[in-house]
Coordinates of C-alpha atoms in Angstrom, one line a residue:
Chain A
M1 CA 108.6 153.2 94.3
A2 CA 107.4 156.4 95.9
R3 CA 107.4 156.5 99.6
T4 CA 103.8 157.0 100.4
A5 CA 102.8 157.0 104.1
R6 CA 101.7 153.5 105.1
V7 CA 98.3 153.5 106.6
L8 CA 98.2 149.8 107.6
P9 CA 100.2 148.8 110.6
G10 CA 102.3 145.7 111.3
F11 CA 104.6 145.6 108.3
G12 CA 107.8 145.4 110.4
P13 CA 106.7 142.6 112.8
A14 CA 105.0 140.6 110.0
L15 CA 108.0 140.7 107.7
G16 CA 110.4 140.2 110.6
L17 CA 108.5 137.0 111.7
T18 CA 108.4 135.8 108.1
L19 CA 112.1 136.2 107.5
T20 CA 113.1 134.7 110.9
W21 CA 110.9 131.7 110.5
L22 CA 112.0 131.2 106.9
S23 CA 115.7 131.4 107.9
L24 CA 115.4 129.1 110.8
I25 CA 113.3 126.4 109.2
V26 CA 114.3 126.5 105.6
L27 CA 117.3 128.5 104.6
L28 CA 119.7 127.6 107.4
P29 CA 119.0 123.9 107.2
L30 CA 119.4 123.9 103.4
A31 CA 122.6 125.9 103.7
S32 CA 124.0 123.1 106.0
V33 CA 123.9 120.8 103.0
F34 CA 126.2 123.0 101.0
L35 CA 128.5 123.6 104.0
K36 CA 128.8 119.9 104.7
A37 CA 129.4 119.0 101.1
S38 CA 132.1 121.7 100.8
S39 CA 134.2 119.5 103.1
L40 CA 134.9 117.4 100.1
S41 CA 137.3 118.4 97.4
L42 CA 135.9 118.7 93.9
S43 CA 137.3 115.4 92.7
E44 CA 136.1 113.6 95.8
F45 CA 132.7 115.1 95.3
W46 CA 132.6 114.0 91.7
S47 CA 133.7 110.5 92.5
V48 CA 130.8 110.2 95.0
V49 CA 128.1 111.6 92.8
S50 CA 129.2 109.8 89.6
A51 CA 129.8 106.3 91.2
P52 CA 128.1 103.7 89.0
R53 CA 125.4 102.8 91.5
V54 CA 124.5 106.5 91.9
A55 CA 124.6 107.1 88.2
A56 CA 122.3 104.2 87.6
S57 CA 119.9 105.8 90.1
Y58 CA 119.9 109.1 88.1
R59 CA 119.1 107.2 84.9
L60 CA 116.2 105.5 86.6
S61 CA 114.8 108.5 88.5
F62 CA 115.1 110.9 85.5
G63 CA 113.9 108.4 82.9
M64 CA 110.9 107.2 84.8
S65 CA 110.0 110.7 86.0
F66 CA 110.1 111.9 82.4
A67 CA 108.0 109.0 81.2
A68 CA 105.5 109.4 84.0
A69 CA 105.2 113.1 83.4
A70 CA 104.7 112.5 79.7
I71 CA 101.9 110.0 80.4
N72 CA 100.3 112.4 82.8
A73 CA 100.5 115.3 80.3
V74 CA 98.5 113.2 77.7
F75 CA 95.9 111.7 80.1
G76 CA 95.8 114.7 82.4
L77 CA 95.0 117.0 79.5
M78 CA 92.3 114.6 78.4
L79 CA 90.8 114.4 82.0
A80 CA 90.9 118.2 82.3
W81 CA 89.2 118.6 78.9
C82 CA 86.4 116.2 79.9
L83 CA 85.9 117.9 83.3
V84 CA 85.7 121.4 81.7
R85 CA 83.9 120.6 78.4
Y86 CA 81.5 117.7 79.0
R87 CA 78.6 116.8 81.2
F88 CA 78.7 113.3 82.5
P89 CA 77.4 111.4 85.5
G90 CA 79.8 111.4 88.5
K91 CA 81.7 114.4 87.3
R92 CA 81.8 116.2 90.7
L93 CA 83.2 113.1 92.4
V94 CA 85.9 112.7 89.7
D95 CA 86.8 116.4 90.0
A96 CA 87.1 116.1 93.8
L97 CA 89.1 112.8 93.7
V98 CA 91.7 114.1 91.2
D99 CA 93.5 115.6 94.2
L100 CA 93.7 112.3 95.9
P101 CA 97.5 112.0 95.4
F102 CA 97.9 115.3 97.2
A103 CA 95.9 114.1 100.2
L104 CA 96.8 110.4 100.4
P105 CA 100.0 109.8 102.3
T106 CA 102.7 108.5 100.0
A107 CA 103.4 105.4 102.0
V108 CA 99.8 104.4 101.7
A109 CA 99.9 104.8 98.0
G110 CA 103.1 102.8 97.9
I111 CA 101.8 99.7 99.6
S112 CA 98.5 99.9 97.8
L113 CA 100.1 100.1 94.4
T114 CA 102.4 97.2 95.3
A115 CA 99.4 95.1 96.4
L116 CA 97.6 95.9 93.1
Y117 CA 100.5 95.1 90.8
A118 CA 102.0 92.1 92.7
K119 CA 101.6 88.7 90.9
N120 CA 98.4 87.9 92.7
G121 CA 97.1 91.5 92.8
W122 CA 93.9 92.8 91.2
I123 CA 95.9 94.1 88.2
G124 CA 99.1 92.1 88.4
Q125 CA 97.2 88.8 87.9
Y126 CA 96.2 89.9 84.4
L127 CA 99.6 91.3 83.5
D128 CA 101.7 88.4 84.7
P129 CA 100.5 85.9 82.1
L130 CA 101.4 88.5 79.4
G131 CA 104.9 88.5 80.8
I132 CA 104.6 92.0 82.1
Q133 CA 105.9 92.5 85.6
V134 CA 105.4 95.8 87.3
A135 CA 105.9 95.3 91.0
F136 CA 109.6 95.2 92.1
K137 CA 110.7 96.3 88.6
P138 CA 111.6 99.7 87.1
L139 CA 108.1 99.8 85.5
G140 CA 106.7 99.9 89.1
V141 CA 108.6 103.1 89.7
M142 CA 106.9 104.6 86.8
V143 CA 103.4 103.5 87.9
A144 CA 103.9 105.1 91.3
L145 CA 105.2 108.3 89.7
V146 CA 102.2 108.5 87.4
F147 CA 99.9 108.2 90.5
I148 CA 101.6 111.1 92.3
G149 CA 102.0 113.4 89.3
L150 CA 98.5 113.3 87.7
P151 CA 96.9 116.2 89.7
F152 CA 99.7 118.6 88.8
V153 CA 98.8 118.4 85.1
V154 CA 95.0 118.4 85.6
R155 CA 95.1 121.3 88.1
T156 CA 97.3 123.6 86.0
V157 CA 95.5 122.9 82.7
Q158 CA 91.9 123.0 84.0
P159 CA 91.7 126.7 85.0
V160 CA 93.3 127.9 81.7
L161 CA 90.8 125.7 79.8
E162 CA 87.9 127.1 81.8
E163 CA 88.8 130.7 80.9
L164 CA 89.4 130.1 77.2
D165 CA 87.5 132.5 75.0
I166 CA 84.7 130.7 73.1
E167 CA 85.0 133.5 70.4
H168 CA 88.2 132.1 69.0
E169 CA 86.7 128.7 68.5
E170 CA 83.6 130.2 66.9
A171 CA 85.8 132.2 64.6
A172 CA 87.8 129.1 63.6
A173 CA 84.5 127.2 63.0
S174 CA 83.0 130.0 60.9
L175 CA 86.2 130.0 58.8
G176 CA 85.6 126.3 58.1
A177 CA 88.0 124.6 60.5
G178 CA 87.1 121.2 61.9
R179 CA 87.2 120.5 65.6
W180 CA 90.5 118.7 65.5
Q181 CA 92.0 121.5 63.5
T182 CA 90.7 124.0 65.9
F183 CA 92.1 122.1 68.8
R184 CA 95.5 121.8 67.3
R185 CA 95.8 125.3 65.8
V186 CA 93.7 127.4 68.2
I187 CA 93.3 125.7 71.6
L188 CA 96.6 123.8 72.0
P189 CA 98.9 126.9 71.5
V190 CA 97.1 128.7 74.3
L191 CA 97.2 125.7 76.5
L192 CA 100.8 124.7 75.8
P193 CA 102.5 126.9 78.5
A194 CA 100.1 125.5 81.2
L195 CA 100.6 122.0 79.9
L196 CA 104.4 122.3 80.0
T197 CA 104.1 123.8 83.5
G198 CA 102.1 120.9 84.7
F199 CA 104.6 118.5 83.1
A200 CA 107.5 120.3 84.8
L201 CA 105.7 120.3 88.2
A202 CA 104.9 116.6 87.8
F203 CA 108.5 115.8 86.7
A204 CA 110.1 117.8 89.6
R205 CA 107.8 116.1 92.2
A206 CA 108.6 112.7 90.7
V207 CA 112.4 113.1 90.8
G208 CA 112.3 113.8 94.6
E209 CA 109.5 111.3 95.4
Y210 CA 110.3 108.6 98.0
G211 CA 107.4 107.1 99.9
S212 CA 105.2 105.8 97.1
V213 CA 108.2 104.5 95.1
I214 CA 110.3 102.5 97.6
F215 CA 107.6 99.8 98.3
I216 CA 106.9 99.0 94.6
A217 CA 110.5 99.5 93.3
G218 CA 112.1 96.4 94.8
N219 CA 115.2 98.5 95.3
I220 CA 117.7 96.3 93.5
P221 CA 121.1 98.0 93.2
M222 CA 121.9 99.3 89.7
V223 CA 118.4 98.3 88.5
S224 CA 115.6 99.8 90.5
E225 CA 117.1 102.2 93.1
I226 CA 115.9 105.8 92.9
T227 CA 118.2 108.7 93.8
P228 CA 116.5 109.6 97.1
L229 CA 117.0 106.0 98.2
M230 CA 120.8 106.4 97.6
I231 CA 120.8 109.2 100.2
I232 CA 119.0 106.9 102.7
T233 CA 121.4 104.0 101.9
K234 CA 124.4 106.2 102.5
L235 CA 122.9 107.5 105.8
E236 CA 122.3 104.0 107.0
Q237 CA 126.0 103.3 106.4
Y238 CA 126.9 106.5 108.4
D239 CA 128.3 108.0 105.2
Y240 CA 127.1 111.5 106.0
V241 CA 129.4 113.2 103.5
G242 CA 128.4 110.9 100.7
A243 CA 124.7 111.3 101.5
T244 CA 125.1 115.1 101.5
A245 CA 126.9 115.1 98.2
V246 CA 124.0 113.3 96.5
A247 CA 121.6 115.6 98.4
E248 CA 123.4 118.6 96.9
V249 CA 123.0 117.2 93.4
M250 CA 119.3 116.8 94.1
L251 CA 119.0 120.3 95.6
L252 CA 120.6 121.8 92.5
I253 CA 118.1 119.9 90.4
S254 CA 115.3 121.2 92.6
F255 CA 116.5 124.8 92.2
A256 CA 116.8 124.4 88.4
S257 CA 113.3 123.0 88.1
L258 CA 111.9 125.8 90.3
F259 CA 113.6 128.3 88.0
I260 CA 112.1 126.6 84.9
V261 CA 108.6 126.4 86.4
N262 CA 108.7 130.1 87.3
G263 CA 109.7 130.9 83.7
L264 CA 107.0 128.7 82.3
Q265 CA 104.4 130.3 84.6
A266 CA 105.4 133.7 83.5
W267 CA 105.1 132.6 79.8
A268 CA 101.7 131.1 80.5
A269 CA 100.6 134.3 82.1
R270 CA 101.7 136.3 79.1
R271 CA 100.2 133.9 76.6
T272 CA 96.7 133.8 78.3
G273 CA 96.6 137.3 79.6
R274 CA 95.9 136.0 83.1
D275 CA 97.9 137.3 86.0
R276 CA 99.3 134.7 88.3
Chain B
M1 CA 69.4 125.0 99.8
A2 CA 67.7 123.1 97.0
S3 CA 67.0 126.2 95.1
A4 CA 70.6 127.4 95.5
R5 CA 71.8 124.1 94.0
Q6 CA 69.4 124.4 91.1
T7 CA 70.8 127.8 90.1
I8 CA 74.3 126.3 89.7
V9 CA 74.4 125.1 86.2
D10 CA 77.3 122.9 85.0
P11 CA 79.5 125.5 83.2
A12 CA 80.3 122.7 80.6
A13 CA 76.8 123.3 79.2
R14 CA 77.9 126.5 77.5
F15 CA 80.3 124.4 75.4
E16 CA 78.0 121.6 74.7
T17 CA 75.1 123.7 73.5
R18 CA 77.1 125.6 70.8
A19 CA 77.8 124.0 67.5
A20 CA 81.2 125.7 67.3
T21 CA 82.5 124.3 70.6
R22 CA 80.8 120.9 70.5
E23 CA 82.3 117.6 69.4
A24 CA 80.5 114.7 67.8
P25 CA 79.0 112.4 70.5
W26 CA 81.3 109.5 69.7
V27 CA 84.4 111.8 70.2
K28 CA 83.0 113.0 73.5
W29 CA 82.2 109.6 74.8
T30 CA 85.5 108.1 73.6
L31 CA 87.4 110.8 75.4
I32 CA 85.4 110.4 78.5
V33 CA 85.8 106.6 78.6
I34 CA 89.6 106.8 78.1
A35 CA 90.0 109.6 80.7
L36 CA 87.8 107.8 83.2
S37 CA 89.5 104.5 82.7
F38 CA 92.8 106.1 83.3
F39 CA 91.3 107.8 86.4
A40 CA 89.9 104.5 87.7
L41 CA 93.1 102.6 87.0
F42 CA 95.5 105.0 88.6
L43 CA 93.4 106.7 91.3
L44 CA 90.3 104.7 92.2
M45 CA 91.8 101.3 92.3
P46 CA 94.7 102.2 94.7
L47 CA 92.2 103.8 97.0
A48 CA 89.8 100.8 96.9
A49 CA 92.7 98.4 97.4
V50 CA 93.6 100.0 100.7
F51 CA 90.2 99.2 102.2
A52 CA 90.0 95.8 100.6
E53 CA 93.3 94.7 101.9
A54 CA 92.6 96.2 105.4
L55 CA 89.5 94.1 105.7
R56 CA 90.9 90.9 104.1
K57 CA 91.0 89.2 107.5
G58 CA 87.7 90.6 108.7
W59 CA 86.5 93.4 110.9
A60 CA 87.8 91.8 114.2
A61 CA 91.4 91.6 112.9
Y62 CA 91.0 95.1 111.5
F63 CA 90.0 96.7 114.9
A64 CA 92.5 94.5 116.7
A65 CA 95.3 96.0 114.5
L66 CA 94.1 99.5 115.3
V67 CA 94.0 99.2 119.1
E68 CA 97.4 97.6 119.3
P69 CA 99.6 99.7 121.7
D70 CA 102.2 100.5 119.0
A71 CA 99.5 101.6 116.6
L72 CA 97.9 103.8 119.2
A73 CA 101.3 105.3 120.1
A74 CA 101.8 106.0 116.4
I75 CA 98.4 107.7 116.1
R76 CA 99.2 109.8 119.2
L77 CA 102.6 110.9 117.8
T78 CA 101.0 111.8 114.5
L79 CA 98.4 114.0 116.2
V80 CA 101.1 115.6 118.3
A81 CA 103.4 116.4 115.3
A82 CA 100.5 117.8 113.3
G83 CA 99.2 119.6 116.3
I84 CA 102.5 121.5 116.7
A85 CA 103.4 122.0 113.0
V86 CA 100.0 123.2 111.7
P87 CA 99.5 126.1 114.2
L88 CA 103.2 127.2 113.8
N89 CA 102.9 127.4 110.1
L90 CA 99.4 129.0 110.4
V91 CA 100.9 131.9 112.3
F92 CA 103.8 132.2 109.9
G93 CA 101.5 131.9 106.9
V94 CA 99.2 134.7 108.0
A95 CA 102.2 137.0 108.9
A96 CA 103.9 136.3 105.6
A97 CA 100.7 136.9 103.6
W98 CA 100.0 140.1 105.5
A99 CA 103.5 141.5 104.8
I100 CA 103.5 140.3 101.1
A101 CA 100.0 141.1 100.1
K102 CA 99.4 144.4 101.9
F103 CA 102.7 146.2 101.5
E104 CA 105.2 147.0 98.7
F105 CA 108.8 146.2 99.1
R106 CA 111.8 145.1 97.1
G107 CA 112.5 141.4 96.6
K108 CA 108.9 140.4 97.1
H109 CA 108.9 137.9 94.3
F110 CA 112.1 136.4 95.5
L111 CA 110.6 136.0 99.0
I112 CA 107.6 134.2 97.5
T113 CA 109.9 131.8 95.7
L114 CA 111.9 131.1 98.9
I115 CA 108.6 130.4 100.7
D116 CA 107.7 127.8 98.0
L117 CA 111.1 126.2 98.3
P118 CA 110.2 123.3 100.6
F119 CA 107.7 122.1 97.9
S120 CA 110.5 121.4 95.5
V121 CA 112.9 119.8 97.9
S122 CA 112.8 116.0 98.0
P123 CA 111.4 114.8 101.4
V124 CA 114.5 112.7 101.9
V125 CA 116.7 115.9 101.6
A126 CA 114.3 117.7 104.0
G127 CA 115.0 115.0 106.6
L128 CA 118.7 115.0 105.9
V129 CA 119.2 118.7 106.6
F130 CA 118.1 118.2 110.2
V131 CA 120.3 115.2 110.7
L132 CA 123.2 117.4 109.5
M133 CA 122.3 120.1 112.0
F134 CA 121.2 118.2 115.0
G135 CA 122.5 114.6 114.5
A136 CA 125.3 113.0 116.6
H137 CA 127.8 114.2 114.0
G138 CA 125.9 117.4 113.1
W139 CA 126.8 121.1 113.7
F140 CA 125.1 121.1 117.1
G141 CA 125.5 117.4 117.8
A142 CA 128.3 117.7 120.4
W143 CA 126.5 120.6 122.3
L144 CA 123.2 118.8 122.3
N145 CA 124.8 115.6 123.5
A146 CA 126.6 117.5 126.3
H147 CA 123.3 119.0 127.5
D148 CA 121.5 115.6 127.1
I149 CA 119.0 117.0 124.5
K150 CA 117.8 114.6 121.8
I151 CA 116.4 116.0 118.6
I152 CA 117.2 113.4 115.9
F153 CA 115.7 110.0 116.5
A154 CA 113.3 111.7 118.9
V155 CA 110.0 113.7 118.8
P156 CA 111.5 117.2 118.2
G157 CA 113.2 116.0 115.0
I158 CA 109.9 114.6 113.7
V159 CA 108.2 117.9 114.5
L160 CA 111.0 119.9 112.8
A161 CA 110.8 117.8 109.6
T162 CA 107.0 118.1 109.6
V163 CA 107.2 121.9 109.9
F164 CA 109.7 122.0 107.0
V165 CA 107.6 120.0 104.6
T166 CA 104.3 121.8 105.5
F167 CA 106.0 125.2 105.5
P168 CA 104.4 126.8 102.4
F169 CA 100.8 125.5 102.6
V170 CA 99.0 128.3 104.5
A171 CA 101.1 131.2 103.1
R172 CA 100.7 130.1 99.4
E173 CA 96.9 129.9 99.8
L174 CA 96.6 133.3 101.5
I175 CA 99.1 135.4 99.4
P176 CA 97.1 135.4 96.1
L177 CA 93.8 135.7 97.9
M178 CA 94.9 138.7 100.0
Q179 CA 96.6 140.3 97.0
A180 CA 93.4 140.1 95.0
Q181 CA 91.4 141.7 97.8
G182 CA 93.6 144.7 98.0
R183 CA 93.9 146.9 101.1
E184 CA 91.1 149.5 100.7
E185 CA 88.9 147.8 103.3
E186 CA 91.6 147.6 105.9
E187 CA 92.7 151.2 105.2
A188 CA 89.2 152.4 105.7
A189 CA 89.0 150.6 109.0
I190 CA 92.2 152.1 110.2
V191 CA 91.2 155.6 109.0
L192 CA 87.9 155.2 110.9
G193 CA 89.9 154.6 114.1
A194 CA 90.2 150.8 114.5
N195 CA 93.6 149.5 115.7
G196 CA 95.6 146.9 113.7
W197 CA 94.4 143.8 115.6
R198 CA 90.7 144.9 115.3
T199 CA 91.1 145.6 111.7
F200 CA 92.7 142.2 111.1
W201 CA 90.1 140.4 113.2
H202 CA 86.9 142.1 111.8
V203 CA 87.9 143.1 108.3
T204 CA 90.7 140.8 107.0
L205 CA 89.8 137.5 108.7
P206 CA 86.2 137.3 107.5
N207 CA 87.5 137.9 103.9
I208 CA 90.1 135.2 104.1
R209 CA 88.4 132.6 106.2
W210 CA 87.8 130.1 103.4
G211 CA 91.3 130.4 102.1
L212 CA 92.6 130.0 105.6
L213 CA 90.6 126.9 106.2
Y214 CA 91.7 125.5 102.8
G215 CA 95.3 126.0 103.7
I216 CA 95.0 124.5 107.1
I217 CA 93.4 121.3 106.0
L218 CA 95.9 120.7 103.2
C219 CA 98.7 121.5 105.7
N220 CA 97.3 119.1 108.1
A221 CA 96.9 116.3 105.6
R222 CA 100.5 116.6 104.6
A223 CA 101.6 116.9 108.3
M224 CA 99.9 113.7 109.2
G225 CA 100.9 111.8 106.1
E226 CA 104.5 112.8 105.6
F227 CA 106.8 109.8 105.2
G228 CA 110.1 110.5 103.6
A229 CA 111.4 113.4 105.7
V230 CA 110.1 111.9 109.0
S231 CA 111.5 108.5 108.1
V232 CA 115.0 110.0 108.0
V233 CA 114.9 111.7 111.4
S234 CA 112.7 109.2 113.2
G235 CA 115.0 106.2 113.9
H236 CA 111.9 104.0 113.8
I237 CA 111.7 103.3 117.5
R238 CA 108.4 101.4 118.0
G239 CA 105.9 103.0 120.3
E240 CA 108.2 106.1 120.6
T241 CA 109.2 107.7 117.4
N242 CA 106.9 106.0 114.9
T243 CA 104.2 108.1 113.2
M244 CA 101.3 106.4 111.4
P245 CA 103.0 106.3 108.0
L246 CA 106.1 104.9 109.6
Q247 CA 104.1 102.3 111.4
V248 CA 102.5 101.3 108.1
E249 CA 106.0 100.8 106.7
I250 CA 107.2 98.7 109.6
L251 CA 104.2 96.4 109.6
Y252 CA 104.4 96.0 105.9
N253 CA 108.1 95.1 106.0
E254 CA 107.2 92.5 108.6
Y255 CA 104.7 91.0 106.3
Q256 CA 101.8 91.9 108.6
F257 CA 99.9 93.1 105.5
A258 CA 96.4 93.3 107.0
A259 CA 97.6 95.3 110.0
A260 CA 99.7 97.6 107.8
F261 CA 96.6 98.3 105.6
A262 CA 94.4 98.7 108.6
V263 CA 96.6 101.6 109.8
A264 CA 96.9 102.8 106.2
S265 CA 93.1 102.8 105.9
L266 CA 92.9 105.4 108.7
L267 CA 95.2 107.6 106.7
A268 CA 93.1 107.0 103.6
L269 CA 90.0 108.1 105.5
L270 CA 91.9 111.2 106.5
A271 CA 92.6 111.9 102.9
L272 CA 89.0 111.4 101.9
A273 CA 87.9 113.7 104.7
T274 CA 90.4 116.3 103.5
L275 CA 89.1 116.1 100.0
G276 CA 85.5 116.3 101.2
I277 CA 86.2 119.5 103.3
K278 CA 88.3 120.9 100.4
T279 CA 85.4 120.5 97.9
W280 CA 82.9 122.0 100.4
V281 CA 85.2 125.0 101.1
E282 CA 85.7 125.5 97.3
R283 CA 82.0 125.6 96.8
R284 CA 81.4 128.0 99.7
A285 CA 84.2 130.2 98.6
G286 CA 82.9 130.1 95.0
R287 CA 79.4 131.1 96.1
A288 CA 80.8 133.9 98.3
S289 CA 82.7 135.4 95.4
R290 CA 79.7 135.1 93.1
T291 CA 77.6 137.0 95.6
I292 CA 80.2 139.7 95.7
Q293 CA 80.2 139.9 91.9
D294 CA 76.4 140.1 91.9
D295 CA 76.4 142.9 94.5
A296 CA 79.0 144.7 92.5
S297 CA 77.0 144.4 89.2
S298 CA 73.6 145.3 90.7

């Protein structure tokens, strides 16, 4: 880039402050995880992070996060569609409340969902006679993860849907396509990158989620323990190295998902012609 | 005010009035019913349940639970933690946005990714990192112990964890906003003789005020509501290191459900207030940008 004279002042102090604060609060603390975990040999590390109880927690965390993100992709898309395309009473209120999971503290969501799905709860009392138990079961983990993930899908799909060109749909209609055909062949391909981004964001958030899950999960070893809980359990036993090893696995997953989300967003930007 | 509201037409109308972008009424209403049922089941009911459970034993028990000394201490600590974390991240966010949006330098995208990092780290890991640094067996543990400074299982640790999890909020609101606004206005002010602070105060700040407010309220909501990260560093000492979300957990685990939900209801009210302000800000900001567009086109 050409070195043009900078008219605006303050670049040095602003960048300096940014880098200092970033290093002190985020980078240095995160580096401590990798430093601490490096005190283990590779085989010791592997035996900690692949222990049966920890492995069971990966299966639960990933499986339920995937299921919840998939449910949110379907219903989140539907909700975004209704908010953009249709007029109906109470729409503004619905639009505002979609962000509730961002604003409601996770612990509050956790105890509230547990109360709803317990055997005598508003929802649980109807599910119990059907033999469906949600609270204190793996299914409860999924319900909590659906709650916290919904806005990610709605809020990534909604703006793309709003800026969609009507002309494409009119062209499809004039060529004789039905609405379903137009949706599948014309709208969905444009929406797909945003939908996948929303899915990935919801999934990434779900894997790391703690507060809303621990109350409803029941936390039974091998059955309904999520991976973040394994870190807490190890910390409570003063097993700092073990906790750090599991944390390192989770951090690597976080970095991977960040990488994937960035790629998806770049794809979405190219596909829709919007800049980020 | 009323006339301003009338001019805002639901943008959905443009889809519903054209044959090419309209669905049959039964399709429309089926989709709406399914989407709203899902919305009610997963979002409305948990919200309603908080207040129903909180008031299960009546208003007297509700207020008694809120003025209980440990609950008051938890409210105070939550306000302290947010009161420190939000201004710190506000200053950082403005500085980061100024450097990133108004100047060109190498590695900018990488820096933005790093700033977003705390969003993708599990809250439990966010708490753990500070235990590893400042805990009894941490890097600085021996030194802190020798100087009788407590960070973990004390208020400083709670503040640190809160700063970490709320780190990106203000910066990520401001960066795209200030990038979109460019730097012509600021450059004009500087060329006309204003110094840097005056330019920021009189030119930049009025342009970003809605984005700034938006970032602050979201940052504050997360700061007051954070559970996982704070839980790891707090030690759960009643009346001393319990924030409101942790107090909710303790009461709940002691089967004091009505009291737990009473404290939870305060946090739910905070969430509703946050969403209310957020919606209001969005509408104001939307109207401001429309006025700018109208000015530009006229």
